[in-house]
Amino acid sequence: MSDRQATANAMFDFITESSRARDNEEVLACLGKVAGAFGMDCYAVSGIPLPGERIDPYFMLNAWPEGWFERYVQENYVHVDPVIYRTKMSNEAFVWSEALADKPLSRSAKRVMNEATEFGMLDGYSVPLHSVGGFQAIVTFGARKVELSSEQRGALHIVSIYAHNRLRAFLVDSSERSAAVAAKVTPREREVILWCSAGKTNWEIGQILGISEKTVQHEIAAACRKLNSVNRAQLIAESIRLGIIR
């Protein structure tokens, strides 16, 4: 089998397998398989935070070396990372060593790249994902040495786009499911939950809303069933997560 055919097979295998993925973890496994086929040791999919924001909430998939993600987040390296800067400035996928070879780097940018090597990320391949509305995300692969043919680069670009689309689909599905659950909560149940979050007892809530304590208990029990919660604390937390109360 030719290298070109092997590359195409790896790409189409990823598309086929990830199309059956049921969650992020299964996409992660599929991405790991194709990354390994192209000599990549680690990978991640992430959005890019605004100035002053942390990057960890933006991560969609994380298969970075153990310890590197924690350091990257703790030191807030996203805002001085030359790979990230390049990603925001270009639509083209790139090998780090090639793209940064002629670029003067600041001391903080050099620090990021030097520390990445401590975790085996001596080089990498990054794919910026843009839409008509602007920058969306970055899919990045790391390795001790990057030796990608033009066909492999193209395949990883397609793989990156497909992986990101699958992850976005999960987010949309999750959002729709959450909205459907939240819609089942009645206005009265929402009121009761809100007063629960304020620390009021069942009796106090009854006095505030002009209903009996038994009715308050009934409303709480009904809301717990709908939100799959076993106690007040969990009910309040789920209600906040789903935007039922703020």
PDB file of C-alpha atoms in Angstrom:
ATOM      1  CA  MET A   1       0.000   0.000   0.000  1.00  0.00           C
ATOM      2  CA  SER A   2       1.352   3.436  -0.922  1.00  0.00           C
ATOM      3  CA  ASP A   3       1.848   6.172   1.690  1.00  0.00           C
ATOM      4  CA  ARG A   4      -0.827   8.225  -0.043  1.00  0.00           C
ATOM      5  CA  GLN A   5      -3.333   5.382   0.198  1.00  0.00           C
ATOM      6  CA  ALA A   6      -2.443   4.737   3.840  1.00  0.00           C
ATOM      7  CA  THR A   7      -3.004   8.417   4.594  1.00  0.00           C
ATOM      8  CA  ALA A   8      -6.389   8.392   2.884  1.00  0.00           C
ATOM      9  CA  ASN A   9      -7.384   5.215   4.710  1.00  0.00           C
ATOM     10  CA  ALA A  10      -6.454   6.694   8.097  1.00  0.00           C
ATOM     11  CA  MET A  11      -8.475   9.821   7.369  1.00  0.00           C
ATOM     12  CA  PHE A  12     -11.568   7.964   6.168  1.00  0.00           C
ATOM     13  CA  ASP A  13     -11.338   5.507   9.062  1.00  0.00           C
ATOM     14  CA  PHE A  14     -11.418   8.478  11.434  1.00  0.00           C
ATOM     15  CA  ILE A  15     -14.433   9.991   9.700  1.00  0.00           C
ATOM     16  CA  THR A  16     -16.299   6.682   9.752  1.00  0.00           C
ATOM     17  CA  GLU A  17     -15.483   5.860  13.374  1.00  0.00           C
ATOM     18  CA  SER A  18     -16.013   9.353  14.781  1.00  0.00           C
ATOM     19  CA  SER A  19     -19.363   9.624  12.979  1.00  0.00           C
ATOM     20  CA  ARG A  20     -20.501   6.814  15.286  1.00  0.00           C
ATOM     21  CA  ALA A  21     -19.062   8.471  18.406  1.00  0.00           C
ATOM     22  CA  ARG A  22     -21.608   9.094  21.123  1.00  0.00           C
ATOM     23  CA  ASP A  23     -19.631  11.555  23.222  1.00  0.00           C
ATOM     24  CA  ASN A  24     -16.401  13.550  23.520  1.00  0.00           C
ATOM     25  CA  GLU A  25     -14.442  10.633  24.927  1.00  0.00           C
ATOM     26  CA  GLU A  26     -15.144   8.504  21.883  1.00  0.00           C
ATOM     27  CA  VAL A  27     -14.079  11.339  19.572  1.00  0.00           C
ATOM     28  CA  LEU A  28     -10.930  11.647  21.703  1.00  0.00           C
ATOM     29  CA  ALA A  29     -10.141   7.978  21.120  1.00  0.00           C
ATOM     30  CA  CYS A  30     -10.721   8.299  17.369  1.00  0.00           C
ATOM     31  CA  LEU A  31      -8.519  11.380  17.178  1.00  0.00           C
ATOM     32  CA  GLY A  32      -5.788   9.613  19.133  1.00  0.00           C
ATOM     33  CA  LYS A  33      -5.781   6.758  16.656  1.00  0.00           C
ATOM     34  CA  VAL A  34      -5.350   8.954  13.580  1.00  0.00           C
ATOM     35  CA  ALA A  35      -2.861  11.237  15.342  1.00  0.00           C
ATOM     36  CA  GLY A  36      -0.715   8.220  16.191  1.00  0.00           C
ATOM     37  CA  ALA A  37      -0.879   7.022  12.594  1.00  0.00           C
ATOM     38  CA  PHE A  38       0.721  10.310  11.553  1.00  0.00           C
ATOM     39  CA  GLY A  39       3.396  10.263  14.255  1.00  0.00           C
ATOM     40  CA  MET A  40       1.722  12.663  16.665  1.00  0.00           C
ATOM     41  CA  ASP A  41       2.007  12.032  20.401  1.00  0.00           C
ATOM     42  CA  CYS A  42      -0.604  14.397  21.827  1.00  0.00           C
ATOM     43  CA  TYR A  43      -3.422  16.661  20.720  1.00  0.00           C
ATOM     44  CA  ALA A  44      -6.106  19.057  21.880  1.00  0.00           C
ATOM     45  CA  VAL A  45      -9.137  20.940  20.600  1.00  0.00           C
ATOM     46  CA  SER A  46      -9.907  24.306  22.137  1.00  0.00           C
ATOM     47  CA  GLY A  47     -11.476  27.683  21.633  1.00  0.00           C
ATOM     48  CA  ILE A  48      -9.411  30.774  22.370  1.00  0.00           C
ATOM     49  CA  PRO A  49     -10.334  33.000  25.324  1.00  0.00           C
ATOM     50  CA  LEU A  50     -10.637  36.756  25.220  1.00  0.00           C
ATOM     51  CA  PRO A  51      -7.857  38.851  26.799  1.00  0.00           C
ATOM     52  CA  GLY A  52      -7.867  38.342  30.550  1.00  0.00           C
ATOM     53  CA  GLU A  53      -9.800  35.061  30.403  1.00  0.00           C
ATOM     54  CA  ARG A  54      -8.473  31.600  31.255  1.00  0.00           C
ATOM     55  CA  ILE A  55      -8.329  28.918  28.591  1.00  0.00           C
ATOM     56  CA  ASP A  56      -9.501  25.877  30.564  1.00  0.00           C
ATOM     57  CA  PRO A  57     -13.257  26.507  30.053  1.00  0.00           C
ATOM     58  CA  TYR A  58     -12.617  26.660  26.307  1.00  0.00           C
ATOM     59  CA  PHE A  59     -11.019  23.207  26.038  1.00  0.00           C
ATOM     60  CA  MET A  60     -13.216  20.738  24.172  1.00  0.00           C
ATOM     61  CA  LEU A  61     -10.761  17.819  24.062  1.00  0.00           C
ATOM     62  CA  ASN A  62      -7.528  17.455  25.986  1.00  0.00           C
ATOM     63  CA  ALA A  63      -4.904  14.797  25.344  1.00  0.00           C
ATOM     64  CA  TRP A  64      -1.876  16.884  26.232  1.00  0.00           C
ATOM     65  CA  PRO A  65       0.940  15.308  28.266  1.00  0.00           C
ATOM     66  CA  GLU A  66       0.185  14.956  31.960  1.00  0.00           C
ATOM     67  CA  GLY A  67       1.216  18.105  33.788  1.00  0.00           C
ATOM     68  CA  TRP A  68       1.475  20.365  30.750  1.00  0.00           C
ATOM     69  CA  PHE A  69      -2.197  21.358  30.684  1.00  0.00           C
ATOM     70  CA  GLU A  70      -2.079  22.237  34.385  1.00  0.00           C
ATOM     71  CA  ARG A  71       1.041  24.359  33.947  1.00  0.00           C
ATOM     72  CA  TYR A  72      -0.297  26.014  30.803  1.00  0.00           C
ATOM     73  CA  VAL A  73      -3.479  27.029  32.602  1.00  0.00           C
ATOM     74  CA  GLN A  74      -1.759  28.048  35.844  1.00  0.00           C
ATOM     75  CA  GLU A  75       0.733  30.289  34.045  1.00  0.00           C
ATOM     76  CA  ASN A  76      -1.952  31.612  31.670  1.00  0.00           C
ATOM     77  CA  TYR A  77       0.329  30.840  28.748  1.00  0.00           C
ATOM     78  CA  VAL A  78      -2.455  31.137  26.172  1.00  0.00           C
ATOM     79  CA  HIS A  79      -1.970  34.908  26.043  1.00  0.00           C
ATOM     80  CA  VAL A  80       1.756  34.712  25.248  1.00  0.00           C
ATOM     81  CA  ASP A  81       1.847  31.470  23.260  1.00  0.00           C
ATOM     82  CA  PRO A  82       3.278  32.205  19.776  1.00  0.00           C
ATOM     83  CA  VAL A  83       1.369  29.248  18.332  1.00  0.00           C
ATOM     84  CA  ILE A  84      -1.915  30.764  19.496  1.00  0.00           C
ATOM     85  CA  TYR A  85      -0.931  34.168  18.119  1.00  0.00           C
ATOM     86  CA  ARG A  86      -0.141  32.636  14.742  1.00  0.00           C
ATOM     87  CA  THR A  87      -3.418  30.723  14.798  1.00  0.00           C
ATOM     88  CA  LYS A  88      -5.463  33.889  15.224  1.00  0.00           C
ATOM     89  CA  MET A  89      -3.611  35.615  12.407  1.00  0.00           C
ATOM     90  CA  SER A  90      -3.861  32.890   9.759  1.00  0.00           C
ATOM     91  CA  ASN A  91      -6.342  30.514   8.165  1.00  0.00           C
ATOM     92  CA  GLU A  92      -3.569  28.121   7.173  1.00  0.00           C
ATOM     93  CA  ALA A  93      -2.521  25.047   9.152  1.00  0.00           C
ATOM     94  CA  PHE A  94       1.161  25.095  10.046  1.00  0.00           C
ATOM     95  CA  VAL A  95       4.073  23.176  11.532  1.00  0.00           C
ATOM     96  CA  TRP A  96       5.401  25.113  14.511  1.00  0.00           C
ATOM     97  CA  SER A  97       9.076  24.884  13.637  1.00  0.00           C
ATOM     98  CA  GLU A  98       8.420  26.116  10.103  1.00  0.00           C
ATOM     99  CA  ALA A  99       6.044  28.934  10.974  1.00  0.00           C
ATOM    100  CA  LEU A 100       8.086  30.307  13.874  1.00  0.00           C
ATOM    101  CA  ALA A 101      11.566  29.787  12.423  1.00  0.00           C
ATOM    102  CA  ASP A 102      11.984  33.363  11.172  1.00  0.00           C
ATOM    103  CA  LYS A 103       9.891  35.067  13.824  1.00  0.00           C
ATOM    104  CA  PRO A 104      11.502  36.989  16.699  1.00  0.00           C
ATOM    105  CA  LEU A 105       9.904  35.731  19.906  1.00  0.00           C
ATOM    106  CA  SER A 106       9.450  37.589  23.160  1.00  0.00           C
ATOM    107  CA  ARG A 107      10.986  36.197  26.323  1.00  0.00           C
ATOM    108  CA  SER A 108       7.595  34.939  27.513  1.00  0.00           C
ATOM    109  CA  ALA A 109       6.880  33.306  24.130  1.00  0.00           C
ATOM    110  CA  LYS A 110      10.243  31.538  24.221  1.00  0.00           C
ATOM    111  CA  ARG A 111       9.460  30.336  27.721  1.00  0.00           C
ATOM    112  CA  VAL A 112       6.233  28.690  26.550  1.00  0.00           C
ATOM    113  CA  MET A 113       7.955  26.890  23.696  1.00  0.00           C
ATOM    114  CA  ASN A 114      10.930  25.838  25.829  1.00  0.00           C
ATOM    115  CA  GLU A 115       8.750  24.454  28.599  1.00  0.00           C
ATOM    116  CA  ALA A 116       6.619  22.558  26.090  1.00  0.00           C
ATOM    117  CA  THR A 117       9.734  20.608  25.111  1.00  0.00           C
ATOM    118  CA  GLU A 118      10.000  19.360  28.708  1.00  0.00           C
ATOM    119  CA  PHE A 119       6.769  17.464  28.025  1.00  0.00           C
ATOM    120  CA  GLY A 120       7.878  16.013  24.704  1.00  0.00           C
ATOM    121  CA  MET A 121       6.290  18.709  22.560  1.00  0.00           C
ATOM    122  CA  LEU A 122       9.358  19.771  20.604  1.00  0.00           C
ATOM    123  CA  ASP A 123       7.290  20.497  17.535  1.00  0.00           C
ATOM    124  CA  GLY A 124       3.687  20.398  16.442  1.00  0.00           C
ATOM    125  CA  TYR A 125       1.063  20.930  13.805  1.00  0.00           C
ATOM    126  CA  SER A 126      -1.811  23.333  14.417  1.00  0.00           C
ATOM    127  CA  VAL A 127      -5.011  23.819  12.467  1.00  0.00           C
ATOM    128  CA  PRO A 128      -6.871  27.131  12.907  1.00  0.00           C
ATOM    129  CA  LEU A 129     -10.609  26.816  12.347  1.00  0.00           C
ATOM    130  CA  HIS A 130     -12.339  29.963  11.132  1.00  0.00           C
ATOM    131  CA  SER A 131     -15.860  30.659   9.945  1.00  0.00           C
ATOM    132  CA  VAL A 132     -17.537  33.604   8.259  1.00  0.00           C
ATOM    133  CA  GLY A 133     -18.070  35.000  11.748  1.00  0.00           C
ATOM    134  CA  GLY A 134     -14.380  34.798  12.624  1.00  0.00           C
ATOM    135  CA  PHE A 135     -12.086  32.533  14.611  1.00  0.00           C
ATOM    136  CA  GLN A 136     -13.681  29.427  16.099  1.00  0.00           C
ATOM    137  CA  ALA A 137     -11.087  27.050  17.497  1.00  0.00           C
ATOM    138  CA  ILE A 138      -7.672  25.452  17.196  1.00  0.00           C
ATOM    139  CA  VAL A 139      -6.872  21.783  16.802  1.00  0.00           C
ATOM    140  CA  THR A 140      -3.250  21.206  17.732  1.00  0.00           C
ATOM    141  CA  PHE A 141      -1.000  18.151  17.614  1.00  0.00           C
ATOM    142  CA  GLY A 142       2.341  17.802  19.374  1.00  0.00           C
ATOM    143  CA  ALA A 143       5.305  15.493  18.850  1.00  0.00           C
ATOM    144  CA  ARG A 144       9.043  15.212  19.377  1.00  0.00           C
ATOM    145  CA  LYS A 145       9.485  15.472  15.636  1.00  0.00           C
ATOM    146  CA  VAL A 146       7.002  16.380  12.919  1.00  0.00           C
ATOM    147  CA  GLU A 147       7.485  14.683   9.579  1.00  0.00           C
ATOM    148  CA  LEU A 148       4.244  15.137   7.683  1.00  0.00           C
ATOM    149  CA  SER A 149       3.887  14.784   3.946  1.00  0.00           C
ATOM    150  CA  SER A 150       1.653  17.252   2.120  1.00  0.00           C
ATOM    151  CA  GLU A 151      -1.011  14.530   1.943  1.00  0.00           C
ATOM    152  CA  GLN A 152      -0.806  13.914   5.692  1.00  0.00           C
ATOM    153  CA  ARG A 153      -1.064  17.630   6.409  1.00  0.00           C
ATOM    154  CA  GLY A 154      -4.162  17.840   4.265  1.00  0.00           C
ATOM    155  CA  ALA A 155      -5.644  14.774   5.920  1.00  0.00           C
ATOM    156  CA  LEU A 156      -5.045  16.145   9.427  1.00  0.00           C
ATOM    157  CA  HIS A 157      -6.649  19.408   8.358  1.00  0.00           C
ATOM    158  CA  ILE A 158      -9.803  17.564   7.273  1.00  0.00           C
ATOM    159  CA  VAL A 159      -9.700  15.392  10.394  1.00  0.00           C
ATOM    160  CA  SER A 160      -9.481  18.535  12.554  1.00  0.00           C
ATOM    161  CA  ILE A 161     -12.473  20.154  10.890  1.00  0.00           C
ATOM    162  CA  TYR A 162     -14.529  16.980  11.218  1.00  0.00           C
ATOM    163  CA  ALA A 163     -13.554  16.443  14.869  1.00  0.00           C
ATOM    164  CA  HIS A 164     -14.511  20.003  15.758  1.00  0.00           C
ATOM    165  CA  ASN A 165     -17.847  19.665  13.977  1.00  0.00           C
ATOM    166  CA  ARG A 166     -18.612  16.475  15.902  1.00  0.00           C
ATOM    167  CA  LEU A 167     -17.812  18.171  19.206  1.00  0.00           C
ATOM    168  CA  ARG A 168     -19.983  21.165  18.339  1.00  0.00           C
ATOM    169  CA  ALA A 169     -22.832  18.797  17.502  1.00  0.00           C
ATOM    170  CA  PHE A 170     -22.572  17.272  20.982  1.00  0.00           C
ATOM    171  CA  LEU A 171     -22.683  20.750  22.530  1.00  0.00           C
ATOM    172  CA  VAL A 172     -25.806  21.651  20.555  1.00  0.00           C
ATOM    173  CA  ASP A 173     -27.477  18.359  21.471  1.00  0.00           C
ATOM    174  CA  SER A 174     -26.583  18.882  25.126  1.00  0.00           C
ATOM    175  CA  SER A 175     -27.906  22.439  25.039  1.00  0.00           C
ATOM    176  CA  GLU A 176     -31.164  21.326  23.451  1.00  0.00           C
ATOM    177  CA  ARG A 177     -31.598  18.561  26.029  1.00  0.00           C
ATOM    178  CA  SER A 178     -30.945  21.024  28.845  1.00  0.00           C
ATOM    179  CA  ALA A 179     -33.477  23.467  27.422  1.00  0.00           C
ATOM    180  CA  ALA A 180     -36.058  20.688  27.159  1.00  0.00           C
ATOM    181  CA  VAL A 181     -35.532  19.708  30.801  1.00  0.00           C
ATOM    182  CA  ALA A 182     -35.697  23.314  31.977  1.00  0.00           C
ATOM    183  CA  ALA A 183     -38.941  23.844  30.056  1.00  0.00           C
ATOM    184  CA  LYS A 184     -40.634  21.129  32.129  1.00  0.00           C
ATOM    185  CA  VAL A 185     -40.214  23.153  35.320  1.00  0.00           C
ATOM    186  CA  THR A 186     -43.373  25.169  36.043  1.00  0.00           C
ATOM    187  CA  PRO A 187     -43.339  28.853  37.040  1.00  0.00           C
ATOM    188  CA  ARG A 188     -44.460  27.925  40.568  1.00  0.00           C
ATOM    189  CA  GLU A 189     -41.704  25.306  40.888  1.00  0.00           C
ATOM    190  CA  ARG A 190     -39.210  27.916  39.699  1.00  0.00           C
ATOM    191  CA  GLU A 191     -40.413  30.311  42.391  1.00  0.00           C
ATOM    192  CA  VAL A 192     -40.033  27.655  45.058  1.00  0.00           C
ATOM    193  CA  ILE A 193     -36.523  26.753  43.881  1.00  0.00           C
ATOM    194  CA  LEU A 194     -35.554  30.423  43.901  1.00  0.00           C
ATOM    195  CA  TRP A 195     -36.623  30.792  47.525  1.00  0.00           C
ATOM    196  CA  CYS A 196     -34.868  27.528  48.398  1.00  0.00           C
ATOM    197  CA  SER A 197     -31.675  29.038  46.994  1.00  0.00           C
ATOM    198  CA  ALA A 198     -32.228  32.020  49.294  1.00  0.00           C
ATOM    199  CA  GLY A 199     -32.131  29.656  52.268  1.00  0.00           C
ATOM    200  CA  LYS A 200     -35.820  29.798  53.148  1.00  0.00           C
ATOM    201  CA  THR A 201     -37.527  26.886  54.904  1.00  0.00           C
ATOM    202  CA  ASN A 202     -40.618  25.191  53.497  1.00  0.00           C
ATOM    203  CA  TRP A 203     -42.781  27.036  56.012  1.00  0.00           C
ATOM    204  CA  GLU A 204     -41.216  30.399  55.108  1.00  0.00           C
ATOM    205  CA  ILE A 205     -41.661  29.745  51.389  1.00  0.00           C
ATOM    206  CA  GLY A 206     -45.301  28.877  52.017  1.00  0.00           C
ATOM    207  CA  GLN A 207     -45.840  32.154  53.869  1.00  0.00           C
ATOM    208  CA  ILE A 208     -44.135  34.157  51.093  1.00  0.00           C
ATOM    209  CA  LEU A 209     -46.087  32.513  48.270  1.00  0.00           C
ATOM    210  CA  GLY A 210     -49.368  32.124  50.147  1.00  0.00           C
ATOM    211  CA  ILE A 211     -49.443  28.321  49.887  1.00  0.00           C
ATOM    212  CA  SER A 212     -49.306  25.524  52.435  1.00  0.00           C
ATOM    213  CA  GLU A 213     -46.087  23.934  53.627  1.00  0.00           C
ATOM    214  CA  LYS A 214     -47.330  20.630  52.195  1.00  0.00           C
ATOM    215  CA  THR A 215     -47.755  22.250  48.772  1.00  0.00           C
ATOM    216  CA  VAL A 216     -44.195  23.586  48.974  1.00  0.00           C
ATOM    217  CA  GLN A 217     -42.948  20.066  49.705  1.00  0.00           C
ATOM    218  CA  HIS A 218     -44.935  18.796  46.709  1.00  0.00           C
ATOM    219  CA  GLU A 219     -43.440  21.458  44.408  1.00  0.00           C
ATOM    220  CA  ILE A 220     -39.898  20.637  45.558  1.00  0.00           C
ATOM    221  CA  ALA A 221     -40.443  16.904  45.067  1.00  0.00           C
ATOM    222  CA  ALA A 222     -41.836  17.475  41.557  1.00  0.00           C
ATOM    223  CA  ALA A 223     -38.900  19.689  40.601  1.00  0.00           C
ATOM    224  CA  CYS A 224     -36.433  17.140  41.974  1.00  0.00           C
ATOM    225  CA  ARG A 225     -37.950  14.426  39.803  1.00  0.00           C
ATOM    226  CA  LYS A 226     -37.731  16.604  36.696  1.00  0.00           C
ATOM    227  CA  LEU A 227     -34.115  17.598  37.351  1.00  0.00           C
ATOM    228  CA  ASN A 228     -33.037  14.173  38.600  1.00  0.00           C
ATOM    229  CA  SER A 229     -32.006  15.618  41.955  1.00  0.00           C
ATOM    230  CA  VAL A 230     -32.073  13.895  45.328  1.00  0.00           C
ATOM    231  CA  ASN A 231     -31.951  16.884  47.671  1.00  0.00           C
ATOM    232  CA  ARG A 232     -32.286  20.659  47.861  1.00  0.00           C
ATOM    233  CA  ALA A 233     -28.610  21.357  47.283  1.00  0.00           C
ATOM    234  CA  GLN A 234     -28.542  19.299  44.108  1.00  0.00           C
ATOM    235  CA  LEU A 235     -31.825  20.812  42.947  1.00  0.00           C
ATOM    236  CA  ILE A 236     -30.455  24.329  43.362  1.00  0.00           C
ATOM    237  CA  ALA A 237     -27.182  23.462  41.628  1.00  0.00           C
ATOM    238  CA  GLU A 238     -28.974  21.879  38.660  1.00  0.00           C
ATOM    239  CA  SER A 239     -31.347  24.829  38.424  1.00  0.00           C
ATOM    240  CA  ILE A 240     -28.437  27.241  38.241  1.00  0.00           C
ATOM    241  CA  ARG A 241     -26.643  25.082  35.672  1.00  0.00           C
ATOM    242  CA  LEU A 242     -29.725  24.944  33.457  1.00  0.00           C
ATOM    243  CA  GLY A 243     -30.470  28.641  33.829  1.00  0.00           C
ATOM    244  CA  ILE A 244     -33.771  28.043  35.622  1.00  0.00           C
ATOM    245  CA  ILE A 245     -32.627  30.420  38.360  1.00  0.00           C
ATOM    246  CA  ARG A 246     -29.758  32.876  38.284  1.00  0.00           C
TER     247      ARG A 246
END
